[in-house]
Amino acid sequence: MGGRAHRVSLGDAWSRRVHPDLETERHGQGFDVERLTHLLDGGAQNTVLRRGVESLVQGDPDFSLIHNYFMTPNERYEAAIRRRVLLHRKGQRLGWLEDGLQFHYAYRAISGDVTFGVHGIATKAIQSLGSEEQIAKWVPLCKTYQIILTYAQTEMGHGTYLQGLETEATYDTATQEFVVHSPSMSAIKWWPGDLGRSATHALVMAQLVCSGTRQGIHAFLVPIRCLKEHSLLPGVTAGSIGPTMDLDHADNGFLRLDRVRVPRENMLNRFAQVLPDGTYIRFGTAQSNYLSMVVSRVDVLVNGVLPTLQKACVIAMRYSVIRRQSRLRPSDPEAKILNYQTQQQKLFFPLAMSYAFHFQLASLQEFFRHSYNTILNKDVSLLPELHALTTGAKAMITDFCTHGAELCRRACGGHGYSKLSGLPSLVTQLVASCTYEGENTVLYLQLARFLVKNYQRAQQAVGPTSQKSLPQSVAYLTLPHLAKCPAQGAADFLCPELYTVAWAHMATRLIQDAVHHLQTLVQSGAEQHEAWDQTGAILLQAAKAHCYYLTVKNFKEALEKLDSEPAIQQVLKRLCDLFALHGILTNSGDFLYDGFLSGPQVNMVRTAYLDLLPLIRKDAILLTDAFDFTDLCLNSALGCYDGNVYERLFQWAQMSPSNISQAAAVQNRALWREKNKWEDLHTPAVSYRKRALC
Amino acid sequence: MNPDLRRERAAATFDPELITHLLDGCPEKTRRRREIENMILNDPDFQHEDYNFLTRSERYEVAVRKSASMVKKMREFGIADPDEIMWFKKLHLVNFVEPVGLNYSMFIPTLVNQGTTAQQEKWLHPSKGLQIIGTYAQTEMGHGTHLRGLETTATYDPRTQEFIMNSPTVTSIKWWPGGLGKTSNHAVVLAQLITQGKCYGLHAFIVPIREMGTHKPLPGITVGDIGPKFGYEEMDNGYLKMDNYRIPRENMLMKYAQVNPDGTYVKPVSNKLTYGTMVFVRSYLVGEAARSLSKACTIAIRYSAVRRQSEIKPGEPEPQVLDFQTQQYKLFPVLATAYAFQFVGSYMKETYYRINDSIGQGDLSELPELHALTAGLKAFTTWTANTGIEECRLACGGHGYSHCSGIPNIYVTFTPACTFEGENTVMMLQTARFLMKSYDQVQSGKLVCGLVSYLNDLPSQRIQPQQVAVWPTVMDINSPDSLTEIYKLRAARLIDIAAKNLQAEVSHRQSREEAWNLTSVDLVRASEAHCHYVVVKLFADKLKIQEKSLQAVLRNLFFLYSLYGISQKAGDFLQGNIVTGSQITQVNQRLLELLTVIRPNAVALVDAFDFKDETLGSVLGRYDGNVYENLFEWAKKSPLNKTEVHESYYKHLKPLQSKL
């Protein structure tokens, strides 16, 4: 595996040799890891490109993430700006395209630990919601960082429920300006990234009031800091919201606007416009403005959430073949902990998720590409399904990935509690995702609304044409009803068709239960909204089952396309089986409840599931190697490619400031500050020479 | 006070004070606890630093200062009773962990339990006065819960009558002991004793690690901090490497095993006694699970009564998020669990003291079951609490992610309880071992007693996992006894399945360890079911002794706890034909009703935990509910807001904007 040489490792003497316990795991492959990597990258050419970018980044000590562990939040923020600037310059020098793959891979290589992530999201929001003139005016300024944006939506007292936002933008016909105002304490914008210290402009989501009428949420570009001195503009109060669990580079901030005036042209007007006289014109539907959220949700899942879980799997899996504990046979040495059934049960589900969600997101992105352009052209017919798919995917994937990463962390015993394992920060990055970009329970309920509506449509129109009229993701609601699972033995449960049908049945039944519950309540006199709330727990369950079904179905379909790669197909199929069966076992009550599965069948599922564990065990390390993360990006003492866990843990701990004598600490700090000096960045030759001397 | 919270409190159907008494044990204990808390709050020396704005090094400094002043203050206030010490510490430290904590919780007890009188005379007094600051060094970098795997050696040298302490490999470096990194000057070190060429297993040694007076590491000792962690920032968890480091023979703790001057090893009489400390610590952790979960619940439920969002009825003002069924479904089961664990925690404490008395009188008969039970309950409660705390944090939406909510700190401080004092899966398997032993005993015709006595009924029931309608379908969802019975049947069934699978594997494989491993997922499941039954049973027992006014409230919580468990684990109950499908429908329906029944009392039920705002450390969970104003004030205190234009602008942004 010469191609992987650059993975080994961070230049330490003991890291030239791969730990034998890890080495043996990589022998006797049942499949070609390299080909699986190509598959995950979307083609061999992408793998080459990615590794090229990674080696550029890897070779540059400025991109090292290891010092993060010993920095204050403020230092981390500064290091993240610095990385952003360096990366930008590197990209310019090498002619990387703004939205090209190279930048994408570079972010991945440094775990996205750069500032101005929200600046990027807000820039995209201008592209989705702005008119052509607005895009032409603002986007170039953003791309060259002449202005730095934040996306100011969430308020202290209001989150996912957008209609509840209090910030107002009232049109003043006399001056042709909007007056943007935070009317109360709870209306203060709270949480937006890049706002605390960086942003010069805010894309403020506010209630538009014109000619005395409220027209709902619209986006306004509001300058907040002076472009010369960076001081706050009159009427603006802004700052940092204080320490959070992680994401120090995100620079989360607050923003209070006291009747700040912006010109009429600062309202983004692709989908709606206010004429000089205050007349309001809408081009799209009221939901069109949500398009920017769909864009950023997909982006967050693909680039932020899923790779974070995958890294947790890599770290936990590698550590589990190095760590030995107790004996399996009295005469043997202590066993690798990955040989314990309980450890396999803990880790293989997150591993299966890592692949399941990869394929699910691939299919989501395909649908997204297909529908996005039609929506931009103001054909919104696909928007409801796009919205349902992204809300469901967002809720389920962030939910499961968070849970999976925490499982991985705890599976590493005490060392999983050390930040040097890398796992705590993976977990704290992920847990944020359960509430940002839409709180998951609320999202599941939004999806449930879509499901209920389509279920009712499917009921109303029975016949051959009905299936066509349903969006593809809910077409299964019209499938012929299957009352009992036909499986006769454990082996039958290793059939993707069979368990996909089982999940379709489960989702359909739960949606049906929810609809039934709703109807019963309404018939007994409850009002519609009341009935909806009183069915919340059931709706939630139904939406979750639907998401599980979709994930299983996508995984199954992805496997079907792998006929030309039988070895990879076989090993991935085991993960698909495990994913589907794990869900059946944890929800066995639901499957038993209506007799779809019998007691003996649940035992078969259990047998099939437990028998999968030793099969996956053989390939476990290769399956995580295939994600092909560099050591730099894993930034974990436990999870490096070479497996020299204990040496690295000991060495990294020595770097802790608390272990450096007072004199040395002062010196170190001075060195660090020196290193941070801006001048360095502008005299690359000098800094290069300095580095060469080190 | 926030009007929503005022309304909630006025609407409660019971007096929270009465529940507080119940949780504390009696009104007198509540009175005394508050007295101690007020002593601290009224003490002008008491400072309340918000650790959220401090660096790790500053936090450590504050924690050391608090630890030191605490010893003085406790003496001043005359606090000596274990409960009183705990109350005092909880408020005095305001969620800081204590770098010298292990001196009191491990170093001194080990000295007392395993040291000779002479050894106690030498070290006990100085360690109580903190001239000696001790820690307890057991875990190594490569070895944790499996103690026999520890590598550190203590080799006896009869010529000089010394032990030579060595860390022979990287993996043998002592890793994690609290207070070891910077604070301690002595450690109890667990090491493999080698004398006359033979290894006698693990023994405890008192090892001086830093020079008295200068606090510098002694020659032969490499010691330091293991670096940043998920939580416990102010704790200097440390590492210790020893190279041919010599200590006198007298530094081996010799109350039981001894090494004579000539190197002869004298075996201990019984080593069961060392179980005592483990049992104590694990039962304490059960109490911690209850306290941490109760705190998280208090914050999430109060905040949910203040936070308003979305709409239930179109056109009406935004409702309190606590009015949403989905929010209730998230939080109320956690609340019921917090109550259940409170009762389990106090049961464990009482049992420990009771059994400790009989151990004192030489009766060790109850120790094996208690040991097995504490292992499993520690795992069961810490796992559940871990999930529950996170559920509470998520229920606070975005603000739960900010340290202002206080829940991140509760989580990261609590979550190591899943690994320390025995990794939870290993703990569950220890309980399983006891369950399998009891099962075998019953199979061979003997009766078992205690909480596993239900296994005595197994042979007569001849459980066949696949046989239909073995169980009499007796469930009455309005009867605590019936629900306890249901959980008992589930545990019996899963233990039976695990035992049969284990037997089947044994008959297929050569080694019992291998068979055990291949059944371990089933075994853990069986242990969990047993623990779940124990929790339900202990909760149900608590209902019988209640005075009437509280009974209804506690019964509702009990029903919620037990029915929620049935709903979540419906597969186990359905598959065993312990309940029918239509009973599950009934359970789910009743659950939704209970949410509505508990709703008016939710705030009062968390008020009853009686946490001071200082202890909660949460802007969202404040007693007065004035969340938003204080959130803004809190954020303004962030060091990043000291100047309007942050220094990073001049360093990074300005050049970026001008040069690119």
PDB file of N, CA and C in Angstrom, chain A residues 482-528:
ATOM      1  N   LEU A 482     -48.556  -6.196   3.467  1.00  0.00           N
ATOM      2  CA  LEU A 482     -48.043  -7.514   3.823  1.00  0.00           C
ATOM      3  C   LEU A 482     -48.217  -7.665   5.328  1.00  0.00           C
ATOM      4  N   ALA A 483     -49.039  -8.611   5.741  1.00  0.00           N
ATOM      5  CA  ALA A 483     -49.386  -8.679   7.164  1.00  0.00           C
ATOM      6  C   ALA A 483     -48.313  -9.378   7.989  1.00  0.00           C
ATOM      7  N   LYS A 484     -47.643 -10.337   7.376  1.00  0.00           N
ATOM      8  CA  LYS A 484     -46.655 -11.102   8.148  1.00  0.00           C
ATOM      9  C   LYS A 484     -45.373 -11.262   7.367  1.00  0.00           C
ATOM     10  N   CYS A 485     -44.288 -11.259   8.091  1.00  0.00           N
ATOM     11  CA  CYS A 485     -42.990 -11.451   7.466  1.00  0.00           C
ATOM     12  C   CYS A 485     -42.822 -12.925   7.102  1.00  0.00           C
ATOM     13  N   PRO A 486     -42.407 -13.212   5.864  1.00  0.00           N
ATOM     14  CA  PRO A 486     -42.336 -14.616   5.433  1.00  0.00           C
ATOM     15  C   PRO A 486     -41.076 -15.369   5.891  1.00  0.00           C
ATOM     16  N   ALA A 487     -40.175 -14.724   6.621  1.00  0.00           N
ATOM     17  CA  ALA A 487     -38.890 -15.381   6.935  1.00  0.00           C
ATOM     18  C   ALA A 487     -39.099 -16.683   7.702  1.00  0.00           C
ATOM     19  N   GLN A 488     -38.263 -17.672   7.332  1.00  0.00           N
ATOM     20  CA  GLN A 488     -38.385 -18.981   7.978  1.00  0.00           C
ATOM     21  C   GLN A 488     -37.157 -19.340   8.797  1.00  0.00           C
ATOM     22  N   GLY A 489     -36.070 -18.642   8.550  1.00  0.00           N
ATOM     23  CA  GLY A 489     -34.853 -18.952   9.293  1.00  0.00           C
ATOM     24  C   GLY A 489     -33.994 -17.717   9.360  1.00  0.00           C
ATOM     25  N   ALA A 490     -32.928 -17.779  10.196  1.00  0.00           N
ATOM     26  CA  ALA A 490     -32.073 -16.605  10.386  1.00  0.00           C
ATOM     27  C   ALA A 490     -31.524 -16.110   9.056  1.00  0.00           C
ATOM     28  N   ALA A 491     -31.178 -17.037   8.162  1.00  0.00           N
ATOM     29  CA  ALA A 491     -30.560 -16.640   6.891  1.00  0.00           C
ATOM     30  C   ALA A 491     -31.488 -15.767   6.060  1.00  0.00           C
ATOM     31  N   ASP A 492     -32.789 -15.972   6.184  1.00  0.00           N
ATOM     32  CA  ASP A 492     -33.738 -15.151   5.417  1.00  0.00           C
ATOM     33  C   ASP A 492     -33.625 -13.671   5.765  1.00  0.00           C
ATOM     34  N   PHE A 493     -33.176 -13.410   6.994  1.00  0.00           N
ATOM     35  CA  PHE A 493     -33.075 -12.006   7.403  1.00  0.00           C
ATOM     36  C   PHE A 493     -31.835 -11.325   6.843  1.00  0.00           C
ATOM     37  N   LEU A 494     -31.044 -12.071   6.084  1.00  0.00           N
ATOM     38  CA  LEU A 494     -29.903 -11.438   5.431  1.00  0.00           C
ATOM     39  C   LEU A 494     -30.267 -11.064   4.001  1.00  0.00           C
ATOM     40  N   CYS A 495     -31.547 -10.983   3.740  1.00  0.00           N
ATOM     41  CA  CYS A 495     -32.008 -10.605   2.407  1.00  0.00           C
ATOM     42  C   CYS A 495     -32.465  -9.148   2.423  1.00  0.00           C
ATOM     43  N   PRO A 496     -31.746  -8.258   1.703  1.00  0.00           N
ATOM     44  CA  PRO A 496     -32.083  -6.834   1.741  1.00  0.00           C
ATOM     45  C   PRO A 496     -33.529  -6.547   1.349  1.00  0.00           C
ATOM     46  N   GLU A 497     -34.035  -7.298   0.374  1.00  0.00           N
ATOM     47  CA  GLU A 497     -35.408  -7.089  -0.050  1.00  0.00           C
ATOM     48  C   GLU A 497     -36.357  -7.314   1.140  1.00  0.00           C
ATOM     49  N   LEU A 498     -36.059  -8.390   1.893  1.00  0.00           N
ATOM     50  CA  LEU A 498     -36.952  -8.766   2.985  1.00  0.00           C
ATOM     51  C   LEU A 498     -36.959  -7.710   4.098  1.00  0.00           C
ATOM     52  N   TYR A 499     -35.772  -7.265   4.493  1.00  0.00           N
ATOM     53  CA  TYR A 499     -35.811  -6.304   5.598  1.00  0.00           C
ATOM     54  C   TYR A 499     -36.220  -4.898   5.153  1.00  0.00           C
ATOM     55  N   THR A 500     -36.000  -4.596   3.873  1.00  0.00           N
ATOM     56  CA  THR A 500     -36.495  -3.301   3.402  1.00  0.00           C
ATOM     57  C   THR A 500     -38.024  -3.283   3.457  1.00  0.00           C
ATOM     58  N   VAL A 501     -38.610  -4.384   3.048  1.00  0.00           N
ATOM     59  CA  VAL A 501     -40.066  -4.488   3.120  1.00  0.00           C
ATOM     60  C   VAL A 501     -40.533  -4.404   4.583  1.00  0.00           C
ATOM     61  N   ALA A 502     -39.781  -5.057   5.459  1.00  0.00           N
ATOM     62  CA  ALA A 502     -40.144  -5.011   6.886  1.00  0.00           C
ATOM     63  C   ALA A 502     -40.162  -3.566   7.378  1.00  0.00           C
ATOM     64  N   TRP A 503     -39.154  -2.789   6.973  1.00  0.00           N
ATOM     65  CA  TRP A 503     -39.110  -1.391   7.408  1.00  0.00           C
ATOM     66  C   TRP A 503     -40.216  -0.561   6.761  1.00  0.00           C
ATOM     67  N   ALA A 504     -40.509  -0.877   5.496  1.00  0.00           N
ATOM     68  CA  ALA A 504     -41.602  -0.168   4.833  1.00  0.00           C
ATOM     69  C   ALA A 504     -42.906  -0.443   5.572  1.00  0.00           C
ATOM     70  N   HIS A 505     -43.070  -1.690   5.956  1.00  0.00           N
ATOM     71  CA  HIS A 505     -44.274  -2.046   6.697  1.00  0.00           C
ATOM     72  C   HIS A 505     -44.359  -1.261   8.008  1.00  0.00           C
ATOM     73  N   MET A 506     -43.231  -1.234   8.704  1.00  0.00           N
ATOM     74  CA  MET A 506     -43.217  -0.557  10.006  1.00  0.00           C
ATOM     75  C   MET A 506     -43.551   0.921   9.869  1.00  0.00           C
ATOM     76  N   ALA A 507     -42.900   1.572   8.880  1.00  0.00           N
ATOM     77  CA  ALA A 507     -43.139   3.006   8.695  1.00  0.00           C
ATOM     78  C   ALA A 507     -44.608   3.237   8.336  1.00  0.00           C
ATOM     79  N   THR A 508     -45.126   2.434   7.399  1.00  0.00           N
ATOM     80  CA  THR A 508     -46.519   2.607   6.992  1.00  0.00           C
ATOM     81  C   THR A 508     -47.455   2.446   8.183  1.00  0.00           C
ATOM     82  N   ARG A 509     -47.190   1.391   8.968  1.00  0.00           N
ATOM     83  CA  ARG A 509     -48.099   1.138  10.080  1.00  0.00           C
ATOM     84  C   ARG A 509     -48.081   2.283  11.098  1.00  0.00           C
ATOM     85  N   LEU A 510     -46.879   2.783  11.381  1.00  0.00           N
ATOM     86  CA  LEU A 510     -46.812   3.843  12.381  1.00  0.00           C
ATOM     87  C   LEU A 510     -47.465   5.130  11.877  1.00  0.00           C
ATOM     88  N   ILE A 511     -47.306   5.406  10.582  1.00  0.00           N
ATOM     89  CA  ILE A 511     -47.967   6.589  10.028  1.00  0.00           C
ATOM     90  C   ILE A 511     -49.481   6.402  10.118  1.00  0.00           C
ATOM     91  N   GLN A 512     -49.901   5.184   9.780  1.00  0.00           N
ATOM     92  CA  GLN A 512     -51.319   4.849   9.852  1.00  0.00           C
ATOM     93  C   GLN A 512     -51.842   5.006  11.289  1.00  0.00           C
ATOM     94  N   ASP A 513     -51.056   4.508  12.261  1.00  0.00           N
ATOM     95  CA  ASP A 513     -51.439   4.663  13.677  1.00  0.00           C
ATOM     96  C   ASP A 513     -51.610   6.130  14.035  1.00  0.00           C
ATOM     97  N   ALA A 514     -50.645   6.934  13.567  1.00  0.00           N
ATOM     98  CA  ALA A 514     -50.679   8.350  13.899  1.00  0.00           C
ATOM     99  C   ALA A 514     -51.929   8.995  13.299  1.00  0.00           C
ATOM    100  N   VAL A 515     -52.200   8.674  12.024  1.00  0.00           N
ATOM    101  CA  VAL A 515     -53.372   9.243  11.361  1.00  0.00           C
ATOM    102  C   VAL A 515     -54.639   8.815  12.095  1.00  0.00           C
ATOM    103  N   HIS A 516     -54.655   7.564  12.470  1.00  0.00           N
ATOM    104  CA  HIS A 516     -55.811   7.038  13.183  1.00  0.00           C
ATOM    105  C   HIS A 516     -56.010   7.779  14.510  1.00  0.00           C
ATOM    106  N   HIS A 517     -54.915   7.948  15.233  1.00  0.00           N
ATOM    107  CA  HIS A 517     -54.962   8.652  16.514  1.00  0.00           C
ATOM    108  C   HIS A 517     -55.478  10.076  16.332  1.00  0.00           C
ATOM    109  N   LEU A 518     -54.959  10.730  15.286  1.00  0.00           N
ATOM    110  CA  LEU A 518     -55.403  12.092  14.966  1.00  0.00           C
ATOM    111  C   LEU A 518     -56.910  12.126  14.711  1.00  0.00           C
ATOM    112  N   GLN A 519     -57.353  11.192  13.874  1.00  0.00           N
ATOM    113  CA  GLN A 519     -58.771  11.180  13.501  1.00  0.00           C
ATOM    114  C   GLN A 519     -59.658  10.923  14.706  1.00  0.00           C
ATOM    115  N   THR A 520     -59.221   9.966  15.549  1.00  0.00           N
ATOM    116  CA  THR A 520     -60.017   9.645  16.735  1.00  0.00           C
ATOM    117  C   THR A 520     -60.178  10.870  17.617  1.00  0.00           C
ATOM    118  N   LEU A 521     -59.076  11.583  17.796  1.00  0.00           N
ATOM    119  CA  LEU A 521     -59.141  12.774  18.645  1.00  0.00           C
ATOM    120  C   LEU A 521     -60.069  13.822  18.048  1.00  0.00           C
ATOM    121  N   VAL A 522     -59.949  14.012  16.744  1.00  0.00           N
ATOM    122  CA  VAL A 522     -60.781  15.022  16.095  1.00  0.00           C
ATOM    123  C   VAL A 522     -62.258  14.625  16.183  1.00  0.00           C
ATOM    124  N   GLN A 523     -62.507  13.319  15.952  1.00  0.00           N
ATOM    125  CA  GLN A 523     -63.899  12.864  16.027  1.00  0.00           C
ATOM    126  C   GLN A 523     -64.472  13.025  17.426  1.00  0.00           C
ATOM    127  N   SER A 524     -63.601  12.899  18.443  1.00  0.00           N
ATOM    128  CA  SER A 524     -64.121  13.051  19.805  1.00  0.00           C
ATOM    129  C   SER A 524     -64.135  14.524  20.228  1.00  0.00           C
ATOM    130  N   GLY A 525     -64.006  15.419  19.245  1.00  0.00           N
ATOM    131  CA  GLY A 525     -64.250  16.819  19.532  1.00  0.00           C
ATOM    132  C   GLY A 525     -63.024  17.704  19.676  1.00  0.00           C
ATOM    133  N   ALA A 526     -61.832  17.117  19.574  1.00  0.00           N
ATOM    134  CA  ALA A 526     -60.629  17.952  19.708  1.00  0.00           C
ATOM    135  C   ALA A 526     -60.450  18.794  18.452  1.00  0.00           C
ATOM    136  N   GLU A 527     -59.864  19.970  18.636  1.00  0.00           N
ATOM    137  CA  GLU A 527     -59.549  20.770  17.468  1.00  0.00           C
ATOM    138  C   GLU A 527     -58.312  20.187  16.797  1.00  0.00           C
ATOM    139  N   GLN A 528     -58.179  20.509  15.506  1.00  0.00           N
ATOM    140  CA  GLN A 528     -57.105  19.937  14.702  1.00  0.00           C
ATOM    141  C   GLN A 528     -55.718  20.123  15.353  1.00  0.00           C
TER     142      GLN A 528
END
